[in-house]
CSV table of N, CA, C and O in Angstrom, one decimal:
chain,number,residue,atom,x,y,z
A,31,UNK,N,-42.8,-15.3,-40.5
A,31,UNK,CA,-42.4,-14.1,-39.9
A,31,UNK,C,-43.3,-13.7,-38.7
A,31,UNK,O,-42.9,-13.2,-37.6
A,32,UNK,N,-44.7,-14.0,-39.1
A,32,UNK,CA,-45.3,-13.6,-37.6
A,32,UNK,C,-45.3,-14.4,-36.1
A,32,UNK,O,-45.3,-13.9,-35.0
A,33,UNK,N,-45.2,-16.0,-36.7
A,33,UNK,CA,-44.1,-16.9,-35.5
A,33,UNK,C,-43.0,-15.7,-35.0
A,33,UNK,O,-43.2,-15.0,-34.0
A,34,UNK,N,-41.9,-15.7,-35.8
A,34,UNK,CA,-40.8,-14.7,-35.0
A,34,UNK,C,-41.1,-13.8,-34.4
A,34,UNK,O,-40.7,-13.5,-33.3
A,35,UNK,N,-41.8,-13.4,-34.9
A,35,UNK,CA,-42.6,-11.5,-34.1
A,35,UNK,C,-42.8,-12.2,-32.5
A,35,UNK,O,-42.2,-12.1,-31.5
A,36,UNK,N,-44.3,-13.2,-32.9
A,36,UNK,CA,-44.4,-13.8,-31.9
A,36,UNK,C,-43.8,-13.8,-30.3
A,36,UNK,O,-44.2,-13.3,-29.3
A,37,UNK,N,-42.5,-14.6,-30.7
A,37,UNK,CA,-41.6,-15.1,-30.2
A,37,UNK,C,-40.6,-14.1,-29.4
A,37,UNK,O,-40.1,-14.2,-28.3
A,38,UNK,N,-40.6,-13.3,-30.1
A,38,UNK,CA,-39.8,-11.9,-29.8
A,38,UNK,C,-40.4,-11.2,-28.6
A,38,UNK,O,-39.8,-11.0,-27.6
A,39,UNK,N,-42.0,-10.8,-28.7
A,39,UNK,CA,-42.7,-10.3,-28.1
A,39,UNK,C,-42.7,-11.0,-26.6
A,39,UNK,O,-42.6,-10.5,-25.5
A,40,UNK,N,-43.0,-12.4,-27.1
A,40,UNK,CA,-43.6,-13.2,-25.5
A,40,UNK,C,-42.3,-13.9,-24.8
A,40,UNK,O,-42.5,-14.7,-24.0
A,41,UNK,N,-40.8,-13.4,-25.2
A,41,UNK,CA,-39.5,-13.3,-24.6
A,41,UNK,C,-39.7,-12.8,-23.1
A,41,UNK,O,-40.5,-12.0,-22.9
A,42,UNK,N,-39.2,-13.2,-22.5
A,42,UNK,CA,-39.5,-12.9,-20.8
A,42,UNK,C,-38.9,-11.4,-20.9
A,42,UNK,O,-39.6,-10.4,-20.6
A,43,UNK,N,-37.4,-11.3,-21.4
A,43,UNK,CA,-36.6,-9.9,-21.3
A,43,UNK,C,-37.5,-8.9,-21.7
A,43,UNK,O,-37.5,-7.7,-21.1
A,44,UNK,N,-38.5,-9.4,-22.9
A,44,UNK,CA,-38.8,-8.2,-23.7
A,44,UNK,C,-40.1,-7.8,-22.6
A,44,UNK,O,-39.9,-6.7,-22.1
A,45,UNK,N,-41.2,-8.3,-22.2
A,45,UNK,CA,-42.0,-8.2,-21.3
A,45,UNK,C,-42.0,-7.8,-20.0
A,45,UNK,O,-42.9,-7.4,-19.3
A,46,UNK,N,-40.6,-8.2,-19.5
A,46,UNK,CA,-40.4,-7.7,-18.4
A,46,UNK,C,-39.6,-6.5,-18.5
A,46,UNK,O,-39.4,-5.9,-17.4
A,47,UNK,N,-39.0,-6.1,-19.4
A,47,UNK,CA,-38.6,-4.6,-19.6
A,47,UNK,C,-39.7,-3.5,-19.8
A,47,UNK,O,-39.5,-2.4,-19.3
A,48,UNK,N,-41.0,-3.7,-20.6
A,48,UNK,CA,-42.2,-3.2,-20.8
A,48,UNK,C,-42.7,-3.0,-19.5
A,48,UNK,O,-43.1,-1.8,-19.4
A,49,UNK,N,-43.0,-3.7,-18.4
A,49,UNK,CA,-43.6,-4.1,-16.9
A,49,UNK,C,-42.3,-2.8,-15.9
A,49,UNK,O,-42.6,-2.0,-15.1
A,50,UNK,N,-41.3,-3.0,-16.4
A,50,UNK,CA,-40.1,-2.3,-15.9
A,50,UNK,C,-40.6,-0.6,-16.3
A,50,UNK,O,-40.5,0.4,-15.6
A,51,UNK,N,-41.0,-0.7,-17.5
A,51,UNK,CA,-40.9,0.9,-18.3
A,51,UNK,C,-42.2,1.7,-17.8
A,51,UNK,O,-42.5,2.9,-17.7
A,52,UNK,N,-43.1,0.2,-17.7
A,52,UNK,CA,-44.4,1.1,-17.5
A,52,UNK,C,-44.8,1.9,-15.2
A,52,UNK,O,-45.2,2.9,-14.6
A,53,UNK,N,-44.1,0.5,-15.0
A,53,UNK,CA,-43.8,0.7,-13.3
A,53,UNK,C,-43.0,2.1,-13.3
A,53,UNK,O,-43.5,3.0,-12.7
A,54,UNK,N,-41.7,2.3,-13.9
A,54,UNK,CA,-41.3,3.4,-14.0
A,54,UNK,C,-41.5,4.7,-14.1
A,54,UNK,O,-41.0,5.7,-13.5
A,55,UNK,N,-42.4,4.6,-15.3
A,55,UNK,CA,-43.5,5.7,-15.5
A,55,UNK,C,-44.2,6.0,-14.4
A,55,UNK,O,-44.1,7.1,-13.9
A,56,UNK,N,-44.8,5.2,-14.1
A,56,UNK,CA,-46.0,5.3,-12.4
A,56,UNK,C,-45.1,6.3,-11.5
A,56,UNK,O,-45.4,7.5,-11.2
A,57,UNK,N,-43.9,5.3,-11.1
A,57,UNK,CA,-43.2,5.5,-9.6
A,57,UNK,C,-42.6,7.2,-10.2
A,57,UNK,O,-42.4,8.0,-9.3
A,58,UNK,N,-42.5,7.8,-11.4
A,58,UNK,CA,-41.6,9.0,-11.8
A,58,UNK,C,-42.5,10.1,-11.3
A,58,UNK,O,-42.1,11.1,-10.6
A,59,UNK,N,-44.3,9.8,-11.9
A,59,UNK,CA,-45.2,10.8,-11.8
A,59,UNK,C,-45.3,11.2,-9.7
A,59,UNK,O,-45.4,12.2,-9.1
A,60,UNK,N,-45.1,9.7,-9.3
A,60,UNK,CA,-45.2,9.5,-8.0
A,60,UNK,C,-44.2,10.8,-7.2
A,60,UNK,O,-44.4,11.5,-6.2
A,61,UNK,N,-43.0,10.6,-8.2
A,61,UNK,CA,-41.7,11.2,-7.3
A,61,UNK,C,-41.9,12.5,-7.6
A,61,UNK,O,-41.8,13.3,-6.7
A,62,UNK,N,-42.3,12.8,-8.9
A,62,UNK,CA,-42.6,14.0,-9.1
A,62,UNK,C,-44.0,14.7,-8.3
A,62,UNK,O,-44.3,15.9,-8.3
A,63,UNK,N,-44.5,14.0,-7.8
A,63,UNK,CA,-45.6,14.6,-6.9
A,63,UNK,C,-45.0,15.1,-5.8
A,63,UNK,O,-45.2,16.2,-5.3
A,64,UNK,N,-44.4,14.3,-5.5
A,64,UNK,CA,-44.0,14.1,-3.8
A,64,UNK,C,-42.8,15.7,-3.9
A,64,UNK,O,-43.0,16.6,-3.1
A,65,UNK,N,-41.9,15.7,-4.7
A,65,UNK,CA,-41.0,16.9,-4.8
A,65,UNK,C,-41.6,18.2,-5.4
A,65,UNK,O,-41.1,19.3,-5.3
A,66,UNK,N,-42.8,18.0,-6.1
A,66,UNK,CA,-43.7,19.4,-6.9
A,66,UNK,C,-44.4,19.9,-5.6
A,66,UNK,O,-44.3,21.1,-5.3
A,67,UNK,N,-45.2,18.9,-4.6
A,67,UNK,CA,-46.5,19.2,-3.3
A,67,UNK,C,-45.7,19.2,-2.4
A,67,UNK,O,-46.5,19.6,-1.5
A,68,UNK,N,-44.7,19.1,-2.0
A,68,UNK,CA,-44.3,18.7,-0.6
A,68,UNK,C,-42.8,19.2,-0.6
A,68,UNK,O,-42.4,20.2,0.0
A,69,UNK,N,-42.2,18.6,-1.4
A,69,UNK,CA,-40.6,19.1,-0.9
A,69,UNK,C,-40.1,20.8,-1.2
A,69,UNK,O,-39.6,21.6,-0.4
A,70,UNK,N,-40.6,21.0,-2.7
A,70,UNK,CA,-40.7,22.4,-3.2
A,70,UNK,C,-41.4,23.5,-2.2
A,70,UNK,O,-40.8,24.5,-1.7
A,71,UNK,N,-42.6,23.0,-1.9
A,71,UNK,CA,-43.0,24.1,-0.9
A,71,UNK,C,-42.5,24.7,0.6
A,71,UNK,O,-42.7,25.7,1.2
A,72,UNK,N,-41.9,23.6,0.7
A,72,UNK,CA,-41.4,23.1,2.2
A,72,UNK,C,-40.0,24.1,1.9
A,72,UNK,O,-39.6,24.8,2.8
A,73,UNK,N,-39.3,24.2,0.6
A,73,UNK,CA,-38.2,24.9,0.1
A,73,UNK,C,-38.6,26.1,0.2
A,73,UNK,O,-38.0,26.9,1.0
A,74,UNK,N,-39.7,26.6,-0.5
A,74,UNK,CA,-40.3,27.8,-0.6
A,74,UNK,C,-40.3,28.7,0.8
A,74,UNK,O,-39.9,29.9,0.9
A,75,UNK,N,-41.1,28.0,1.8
A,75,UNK,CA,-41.3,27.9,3.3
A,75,UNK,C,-39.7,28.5,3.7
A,75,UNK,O,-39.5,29.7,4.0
A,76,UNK,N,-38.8,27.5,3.8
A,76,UNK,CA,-37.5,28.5,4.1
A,76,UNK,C,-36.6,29.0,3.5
A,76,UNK,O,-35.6,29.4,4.0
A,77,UNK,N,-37.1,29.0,2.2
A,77,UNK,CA,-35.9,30.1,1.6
A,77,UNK,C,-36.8,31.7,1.1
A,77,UNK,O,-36.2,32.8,1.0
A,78,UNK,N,-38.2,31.5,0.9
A,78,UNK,CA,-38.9,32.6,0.6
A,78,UNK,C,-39.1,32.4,-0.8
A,78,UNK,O,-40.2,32.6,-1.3
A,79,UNK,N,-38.2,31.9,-1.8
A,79,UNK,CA,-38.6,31.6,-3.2
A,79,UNK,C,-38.7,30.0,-3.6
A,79,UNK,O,-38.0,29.1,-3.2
A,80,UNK,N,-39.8,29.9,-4.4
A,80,UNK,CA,-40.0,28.4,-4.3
A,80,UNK,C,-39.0,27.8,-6.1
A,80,UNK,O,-38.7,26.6,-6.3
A,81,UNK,N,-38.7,28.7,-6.7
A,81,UNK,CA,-38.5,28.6,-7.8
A,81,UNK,C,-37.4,29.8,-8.4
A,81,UNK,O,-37.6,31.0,-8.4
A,82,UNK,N,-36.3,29.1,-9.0
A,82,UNK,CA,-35.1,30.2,-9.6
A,82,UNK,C,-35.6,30.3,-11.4
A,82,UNK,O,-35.0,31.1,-12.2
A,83,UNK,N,-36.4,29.5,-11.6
A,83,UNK,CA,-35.8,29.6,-13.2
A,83,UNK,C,-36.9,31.3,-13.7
A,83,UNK,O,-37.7,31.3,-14.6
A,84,UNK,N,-36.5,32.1,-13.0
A,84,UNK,CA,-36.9,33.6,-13.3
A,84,UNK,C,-35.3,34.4,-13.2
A,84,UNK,O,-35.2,35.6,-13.5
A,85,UNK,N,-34.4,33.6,-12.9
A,85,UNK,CA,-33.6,34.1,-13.1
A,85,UNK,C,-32.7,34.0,-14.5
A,85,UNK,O,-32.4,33.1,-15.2
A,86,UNK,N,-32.5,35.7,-14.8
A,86,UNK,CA,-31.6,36.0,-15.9
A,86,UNK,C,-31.0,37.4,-16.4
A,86,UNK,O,-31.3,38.4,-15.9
A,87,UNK,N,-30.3,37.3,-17.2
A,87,UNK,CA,-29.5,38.5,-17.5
A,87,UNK,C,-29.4,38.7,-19.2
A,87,UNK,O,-29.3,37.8,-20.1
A,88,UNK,N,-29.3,40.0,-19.2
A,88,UNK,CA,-29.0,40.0,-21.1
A,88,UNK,C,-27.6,40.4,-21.1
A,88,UNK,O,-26.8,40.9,-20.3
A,89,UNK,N,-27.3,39.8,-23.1
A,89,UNK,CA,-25.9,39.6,-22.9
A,89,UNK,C,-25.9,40.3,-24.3
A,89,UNK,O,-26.7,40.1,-25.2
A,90,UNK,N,-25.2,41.0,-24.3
A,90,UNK,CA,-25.8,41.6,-25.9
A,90,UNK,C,-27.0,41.2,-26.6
A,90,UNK,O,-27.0,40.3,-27.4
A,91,UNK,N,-28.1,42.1,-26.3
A,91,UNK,CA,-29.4,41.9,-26.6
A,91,UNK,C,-30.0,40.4,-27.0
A,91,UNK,O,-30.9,40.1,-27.8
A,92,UNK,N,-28.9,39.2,-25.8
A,92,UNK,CA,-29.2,37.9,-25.7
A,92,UNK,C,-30.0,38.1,-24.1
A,92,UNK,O,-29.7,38.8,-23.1
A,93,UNK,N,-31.3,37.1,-24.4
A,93,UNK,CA,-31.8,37.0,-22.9
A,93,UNK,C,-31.5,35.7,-22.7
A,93,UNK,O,-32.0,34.7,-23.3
A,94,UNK,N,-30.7,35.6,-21.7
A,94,UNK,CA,-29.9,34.4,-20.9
A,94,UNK,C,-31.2,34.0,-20.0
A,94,UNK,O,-31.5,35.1,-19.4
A,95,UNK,N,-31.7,33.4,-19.7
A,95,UNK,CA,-32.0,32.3,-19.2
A,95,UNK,C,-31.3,31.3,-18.3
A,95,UNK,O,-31.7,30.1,-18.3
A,96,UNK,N,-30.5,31.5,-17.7
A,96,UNK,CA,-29.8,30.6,-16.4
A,96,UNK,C,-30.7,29.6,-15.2
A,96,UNK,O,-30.6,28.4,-14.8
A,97,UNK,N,-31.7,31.1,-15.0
A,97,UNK,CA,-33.0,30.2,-14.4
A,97,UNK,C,-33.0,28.8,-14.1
A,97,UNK,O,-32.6,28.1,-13.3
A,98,UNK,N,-33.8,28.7,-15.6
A,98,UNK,CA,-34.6,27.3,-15.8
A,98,UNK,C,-33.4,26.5,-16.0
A,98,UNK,O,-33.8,25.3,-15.7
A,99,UNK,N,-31.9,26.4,-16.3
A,99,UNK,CA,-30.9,25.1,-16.2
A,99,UNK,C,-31.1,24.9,-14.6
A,99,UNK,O,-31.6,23.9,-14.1
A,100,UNK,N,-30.6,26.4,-13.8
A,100,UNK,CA,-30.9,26.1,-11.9
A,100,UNK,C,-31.9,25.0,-11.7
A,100,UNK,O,-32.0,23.8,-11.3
A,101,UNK,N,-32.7,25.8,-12.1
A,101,UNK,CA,-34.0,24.6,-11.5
A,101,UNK,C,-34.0,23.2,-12.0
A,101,UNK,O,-34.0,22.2,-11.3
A,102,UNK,N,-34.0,23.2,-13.1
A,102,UNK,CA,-33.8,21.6,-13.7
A,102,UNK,C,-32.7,20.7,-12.5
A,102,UNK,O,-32.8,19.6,-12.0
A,103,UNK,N,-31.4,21.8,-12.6
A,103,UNK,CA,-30.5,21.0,-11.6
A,103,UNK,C,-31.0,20.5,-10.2
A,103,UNK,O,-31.0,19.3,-9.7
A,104,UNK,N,-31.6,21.8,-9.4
A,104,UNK,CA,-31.8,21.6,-8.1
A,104,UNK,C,-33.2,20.5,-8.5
A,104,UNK,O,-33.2,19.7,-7.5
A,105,UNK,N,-34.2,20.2,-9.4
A,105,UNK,CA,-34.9,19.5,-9.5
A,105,UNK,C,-34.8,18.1,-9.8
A,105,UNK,O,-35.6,17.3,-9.6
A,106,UNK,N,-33.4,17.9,-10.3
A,106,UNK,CA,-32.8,16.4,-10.6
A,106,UNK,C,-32.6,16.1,-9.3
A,106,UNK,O,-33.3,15.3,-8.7
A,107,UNK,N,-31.4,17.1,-8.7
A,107,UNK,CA,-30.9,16.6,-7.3
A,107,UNK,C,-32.2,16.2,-6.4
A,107,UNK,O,-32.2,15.0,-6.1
A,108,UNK,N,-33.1,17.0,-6.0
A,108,UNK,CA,-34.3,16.3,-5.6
A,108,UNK,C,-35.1,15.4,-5.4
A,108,UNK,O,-35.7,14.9,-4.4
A,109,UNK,N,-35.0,14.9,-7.0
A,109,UNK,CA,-35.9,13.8,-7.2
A,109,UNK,C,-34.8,12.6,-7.0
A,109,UNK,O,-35.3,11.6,-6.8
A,110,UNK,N,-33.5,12.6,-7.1
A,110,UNK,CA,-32.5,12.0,-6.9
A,110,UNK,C,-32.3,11.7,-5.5
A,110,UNK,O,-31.3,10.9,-5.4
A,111,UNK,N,-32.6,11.9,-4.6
A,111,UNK,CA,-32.3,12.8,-3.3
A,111,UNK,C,-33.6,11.4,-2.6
A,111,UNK,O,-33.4,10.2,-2.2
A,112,UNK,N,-34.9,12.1,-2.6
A,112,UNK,CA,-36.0,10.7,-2.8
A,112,UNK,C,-36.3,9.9,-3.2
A,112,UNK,O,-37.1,9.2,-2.6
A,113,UNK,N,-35.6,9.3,-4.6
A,113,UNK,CA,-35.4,8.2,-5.0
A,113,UNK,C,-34.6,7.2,-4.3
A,113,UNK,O,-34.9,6.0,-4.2
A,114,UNK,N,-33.3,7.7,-3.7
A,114,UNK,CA,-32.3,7.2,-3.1
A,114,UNK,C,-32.9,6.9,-1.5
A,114,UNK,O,-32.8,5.7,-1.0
A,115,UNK,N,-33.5,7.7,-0.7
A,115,UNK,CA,-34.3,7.5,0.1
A,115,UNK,C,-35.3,6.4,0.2
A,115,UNK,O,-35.4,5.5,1.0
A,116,UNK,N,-36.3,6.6,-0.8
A,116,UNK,CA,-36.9,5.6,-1.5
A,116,UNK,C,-36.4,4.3,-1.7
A,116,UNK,O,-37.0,3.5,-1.0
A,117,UNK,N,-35.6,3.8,-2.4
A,117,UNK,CA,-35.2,3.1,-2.9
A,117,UNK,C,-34.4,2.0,-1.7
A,117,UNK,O,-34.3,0.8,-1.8
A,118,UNK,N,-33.8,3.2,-0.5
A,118,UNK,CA,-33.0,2.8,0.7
A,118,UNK,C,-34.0,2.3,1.5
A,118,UNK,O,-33.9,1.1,1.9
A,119,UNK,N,-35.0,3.0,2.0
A,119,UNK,CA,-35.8,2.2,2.7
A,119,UNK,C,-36.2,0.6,1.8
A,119,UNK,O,-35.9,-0.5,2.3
A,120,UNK,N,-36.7,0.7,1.0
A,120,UNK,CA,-37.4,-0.7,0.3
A,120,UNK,C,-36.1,-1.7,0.6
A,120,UNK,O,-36.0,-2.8,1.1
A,121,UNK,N,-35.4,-1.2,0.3
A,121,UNK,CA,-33.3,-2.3,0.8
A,121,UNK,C,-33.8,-2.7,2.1
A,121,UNK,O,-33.8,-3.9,2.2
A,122,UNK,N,-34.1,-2.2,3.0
A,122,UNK,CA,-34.1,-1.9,4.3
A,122,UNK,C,-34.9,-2.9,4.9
A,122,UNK,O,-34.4,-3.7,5.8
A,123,UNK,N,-36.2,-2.9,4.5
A,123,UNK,CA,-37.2,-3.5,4.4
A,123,UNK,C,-37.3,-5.0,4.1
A,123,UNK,O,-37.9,-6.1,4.6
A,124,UNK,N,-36.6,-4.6,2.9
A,124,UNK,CA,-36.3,-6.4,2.2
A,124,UNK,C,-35.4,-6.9,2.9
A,124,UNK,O,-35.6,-8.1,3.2
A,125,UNK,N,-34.3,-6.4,3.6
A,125,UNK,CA,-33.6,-7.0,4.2
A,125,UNK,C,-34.4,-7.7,5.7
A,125,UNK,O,-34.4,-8.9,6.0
A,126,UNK,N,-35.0,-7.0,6.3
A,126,UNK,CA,-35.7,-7.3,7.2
A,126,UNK,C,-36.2,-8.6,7.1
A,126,UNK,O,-35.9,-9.5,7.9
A,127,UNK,N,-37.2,-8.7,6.0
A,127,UNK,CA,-38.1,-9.6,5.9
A,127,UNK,C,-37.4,-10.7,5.6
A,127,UNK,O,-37.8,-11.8,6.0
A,128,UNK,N,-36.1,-10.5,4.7
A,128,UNK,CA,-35.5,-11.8,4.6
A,128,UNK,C,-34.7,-12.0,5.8
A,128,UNK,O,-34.4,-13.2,6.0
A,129,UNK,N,-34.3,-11.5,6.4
A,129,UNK,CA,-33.8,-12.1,7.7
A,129,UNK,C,-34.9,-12.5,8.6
A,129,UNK,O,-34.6,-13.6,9.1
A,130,UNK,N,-36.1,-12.0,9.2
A,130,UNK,CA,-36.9,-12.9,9.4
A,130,UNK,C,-37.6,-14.0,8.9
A,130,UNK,O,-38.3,-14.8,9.5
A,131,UNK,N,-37.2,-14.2,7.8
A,131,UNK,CA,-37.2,-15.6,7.1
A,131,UNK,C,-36.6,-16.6,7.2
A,131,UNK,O,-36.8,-17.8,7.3
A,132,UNK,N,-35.3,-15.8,7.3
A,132,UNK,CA,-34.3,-16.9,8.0
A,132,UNK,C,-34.3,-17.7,9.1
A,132,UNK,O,-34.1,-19.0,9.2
A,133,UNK,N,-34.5,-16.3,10.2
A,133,UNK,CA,-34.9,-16.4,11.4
A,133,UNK,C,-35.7,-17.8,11.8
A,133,UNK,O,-35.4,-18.6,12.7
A,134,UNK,N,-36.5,-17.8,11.1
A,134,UNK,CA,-38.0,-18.8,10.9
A,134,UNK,C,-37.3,-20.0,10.6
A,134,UNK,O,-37.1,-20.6,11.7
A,135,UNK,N,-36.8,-20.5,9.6
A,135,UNK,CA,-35.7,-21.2,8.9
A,135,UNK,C,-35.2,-21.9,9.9
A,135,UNK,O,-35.3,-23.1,10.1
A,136,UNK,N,-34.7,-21.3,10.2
A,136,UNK,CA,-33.3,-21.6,11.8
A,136,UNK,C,-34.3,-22.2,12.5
A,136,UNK,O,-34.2,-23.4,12.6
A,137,UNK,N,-35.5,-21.5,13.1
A,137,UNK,CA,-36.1,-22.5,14.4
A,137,UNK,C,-36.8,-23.9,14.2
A,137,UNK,O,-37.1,-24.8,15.0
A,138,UNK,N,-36.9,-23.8,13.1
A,138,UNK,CA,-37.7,-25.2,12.2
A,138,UNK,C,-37.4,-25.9,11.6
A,138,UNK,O,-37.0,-25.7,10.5
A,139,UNK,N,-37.7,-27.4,12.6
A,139,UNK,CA,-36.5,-28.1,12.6
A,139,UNK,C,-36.7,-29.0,11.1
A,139,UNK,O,-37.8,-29.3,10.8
A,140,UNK,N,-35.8,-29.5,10.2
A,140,UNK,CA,-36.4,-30.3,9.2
A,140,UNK,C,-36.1,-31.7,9.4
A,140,UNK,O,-35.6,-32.1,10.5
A,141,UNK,N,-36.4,-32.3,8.4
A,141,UNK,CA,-36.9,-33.6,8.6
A,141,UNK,C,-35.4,-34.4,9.0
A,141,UNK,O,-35.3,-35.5,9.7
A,142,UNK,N,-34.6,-33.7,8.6
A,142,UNK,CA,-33.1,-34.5,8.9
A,142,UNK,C,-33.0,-34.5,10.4
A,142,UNK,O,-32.8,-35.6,11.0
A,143,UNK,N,-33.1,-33.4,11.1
A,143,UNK,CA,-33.1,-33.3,12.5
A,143,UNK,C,-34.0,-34.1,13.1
A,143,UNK,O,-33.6,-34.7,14.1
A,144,UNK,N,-35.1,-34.3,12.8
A,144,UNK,CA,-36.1,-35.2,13.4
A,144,UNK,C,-35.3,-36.6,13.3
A,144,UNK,O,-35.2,-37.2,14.4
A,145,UNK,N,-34.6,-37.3,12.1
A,145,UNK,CA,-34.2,-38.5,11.7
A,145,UNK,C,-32.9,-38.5,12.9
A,145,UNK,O,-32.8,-39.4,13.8
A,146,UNK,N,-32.2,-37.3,12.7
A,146,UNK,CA,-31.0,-37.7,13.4
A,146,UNK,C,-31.7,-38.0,15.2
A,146,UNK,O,-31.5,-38.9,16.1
A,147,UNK,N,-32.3,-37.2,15.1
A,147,UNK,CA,-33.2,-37.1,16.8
A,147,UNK,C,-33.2,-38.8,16.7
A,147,UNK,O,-32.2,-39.5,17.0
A,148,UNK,N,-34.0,-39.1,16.4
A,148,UNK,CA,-34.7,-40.8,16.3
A,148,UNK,C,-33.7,-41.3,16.5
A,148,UNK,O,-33.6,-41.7,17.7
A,149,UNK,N,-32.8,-41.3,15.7
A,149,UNK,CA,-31.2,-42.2,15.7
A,149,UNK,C,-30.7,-42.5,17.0
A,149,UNK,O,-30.5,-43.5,17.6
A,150,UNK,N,-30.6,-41.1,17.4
A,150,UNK,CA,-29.8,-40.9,18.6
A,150,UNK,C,-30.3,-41.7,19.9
A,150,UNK,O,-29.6,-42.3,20.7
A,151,UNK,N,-32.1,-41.3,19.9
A,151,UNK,CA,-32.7,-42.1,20.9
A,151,UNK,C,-32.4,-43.6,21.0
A,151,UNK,O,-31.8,-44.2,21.8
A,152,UNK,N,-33.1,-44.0,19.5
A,152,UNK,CA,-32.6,-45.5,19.4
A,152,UNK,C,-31.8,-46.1,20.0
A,152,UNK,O,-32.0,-46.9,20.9
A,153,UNK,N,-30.2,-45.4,19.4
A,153,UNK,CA,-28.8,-45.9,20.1
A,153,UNK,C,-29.2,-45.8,21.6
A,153,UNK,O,-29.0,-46.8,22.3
A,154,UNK,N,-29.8,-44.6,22.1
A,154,UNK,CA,-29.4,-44.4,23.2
A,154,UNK,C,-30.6,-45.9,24.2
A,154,UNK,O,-30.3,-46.4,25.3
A,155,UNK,N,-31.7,-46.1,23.6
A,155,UNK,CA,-32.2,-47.2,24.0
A,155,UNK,C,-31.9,-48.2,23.9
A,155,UNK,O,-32.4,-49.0,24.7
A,156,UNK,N,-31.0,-48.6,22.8
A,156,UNK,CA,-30.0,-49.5,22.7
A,156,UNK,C,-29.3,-50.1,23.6
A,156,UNK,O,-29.2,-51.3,24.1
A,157,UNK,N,-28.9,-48.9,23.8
A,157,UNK,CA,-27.4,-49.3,24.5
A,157,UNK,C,-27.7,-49.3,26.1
A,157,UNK,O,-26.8,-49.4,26.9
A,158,UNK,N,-29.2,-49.2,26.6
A,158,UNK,CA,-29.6,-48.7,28.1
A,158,UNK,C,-30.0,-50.7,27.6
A,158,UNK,O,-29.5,-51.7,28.2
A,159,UNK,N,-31.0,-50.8,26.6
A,159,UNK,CA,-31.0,-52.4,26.9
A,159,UNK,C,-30.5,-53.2,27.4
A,159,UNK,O,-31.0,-54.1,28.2
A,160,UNK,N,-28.5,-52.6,26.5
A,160,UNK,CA,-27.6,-54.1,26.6
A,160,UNK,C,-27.1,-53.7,28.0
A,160,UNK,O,-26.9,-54.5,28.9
A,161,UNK,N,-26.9,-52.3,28.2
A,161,UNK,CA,-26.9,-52.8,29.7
A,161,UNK,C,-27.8,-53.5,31.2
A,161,UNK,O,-27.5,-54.2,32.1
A,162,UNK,N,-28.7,-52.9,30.8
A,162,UNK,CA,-29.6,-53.8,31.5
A,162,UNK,C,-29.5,-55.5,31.4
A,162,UNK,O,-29.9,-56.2,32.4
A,163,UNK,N,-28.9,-56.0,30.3
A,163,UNK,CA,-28.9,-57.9,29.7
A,163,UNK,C,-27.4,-57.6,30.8
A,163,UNK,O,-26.6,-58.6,30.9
């Protein structure tokens, strides 16, 4: 049984979903920084309030809370909003780099090219020989 456990554990899927979950965690606190320091205030800046979830109303001596759903929403959209940005630039990026790889690729010539090169000379010294005979 502890072979299986083993086995289970040191699965590429399973370790690389862990590496996935824990990266995730990081990059979330990350996004949440960047939309808590920066984007929120910047909101605050031109709307005058930085935060709705103070909003509410009583409903038969119910205190509704609407507020904090607002904000959760405009705070998904947010972090959704940077992520997507985020995530567009790194596309962006990667693409770059692999097309300059290519790029690179293309100018460098391989070994086939070199052979066909040779070939061609050959023939073509060849054939300058037999005319010369």
């Amino acid at each position: 049984m502890w072979e299986e456990f083993k086995e289970f554990i040191m699965r590429g899927n399973v370790v690389e979903l862990a590496v996935g979950l824990v990266m995730g965690s990081a990059f979330t606190a990350i996004v949440n920084a960047l939309v808590d320091s920066i984007i929120m205030p910047f909101i605050a800046g031109l709307s005058g309030n930085a935060s709705v979830e103070g909003l509410a109303f009583t409903f038969n001596d119910a205190y509704i809370q609407y507020g904090t759903f607002l904000q959760a929403i405009i705070d998904f959209l947010l972090i959704a909003i940077v992520l997507f940005l985020v995530i567009k630039g790194i596309n962006n990026l990667t693409e770059r780099l692999q097309k300059e790889e290519e790029e690179e690729e293309e100018e460098t010539p391989s070994a086939e090219d070199y052979l066909k090169e040779i070939r061609d000379l050959l023939a073509y010294q060849e054939s300058k020989d037999n005319i010369q005979n």
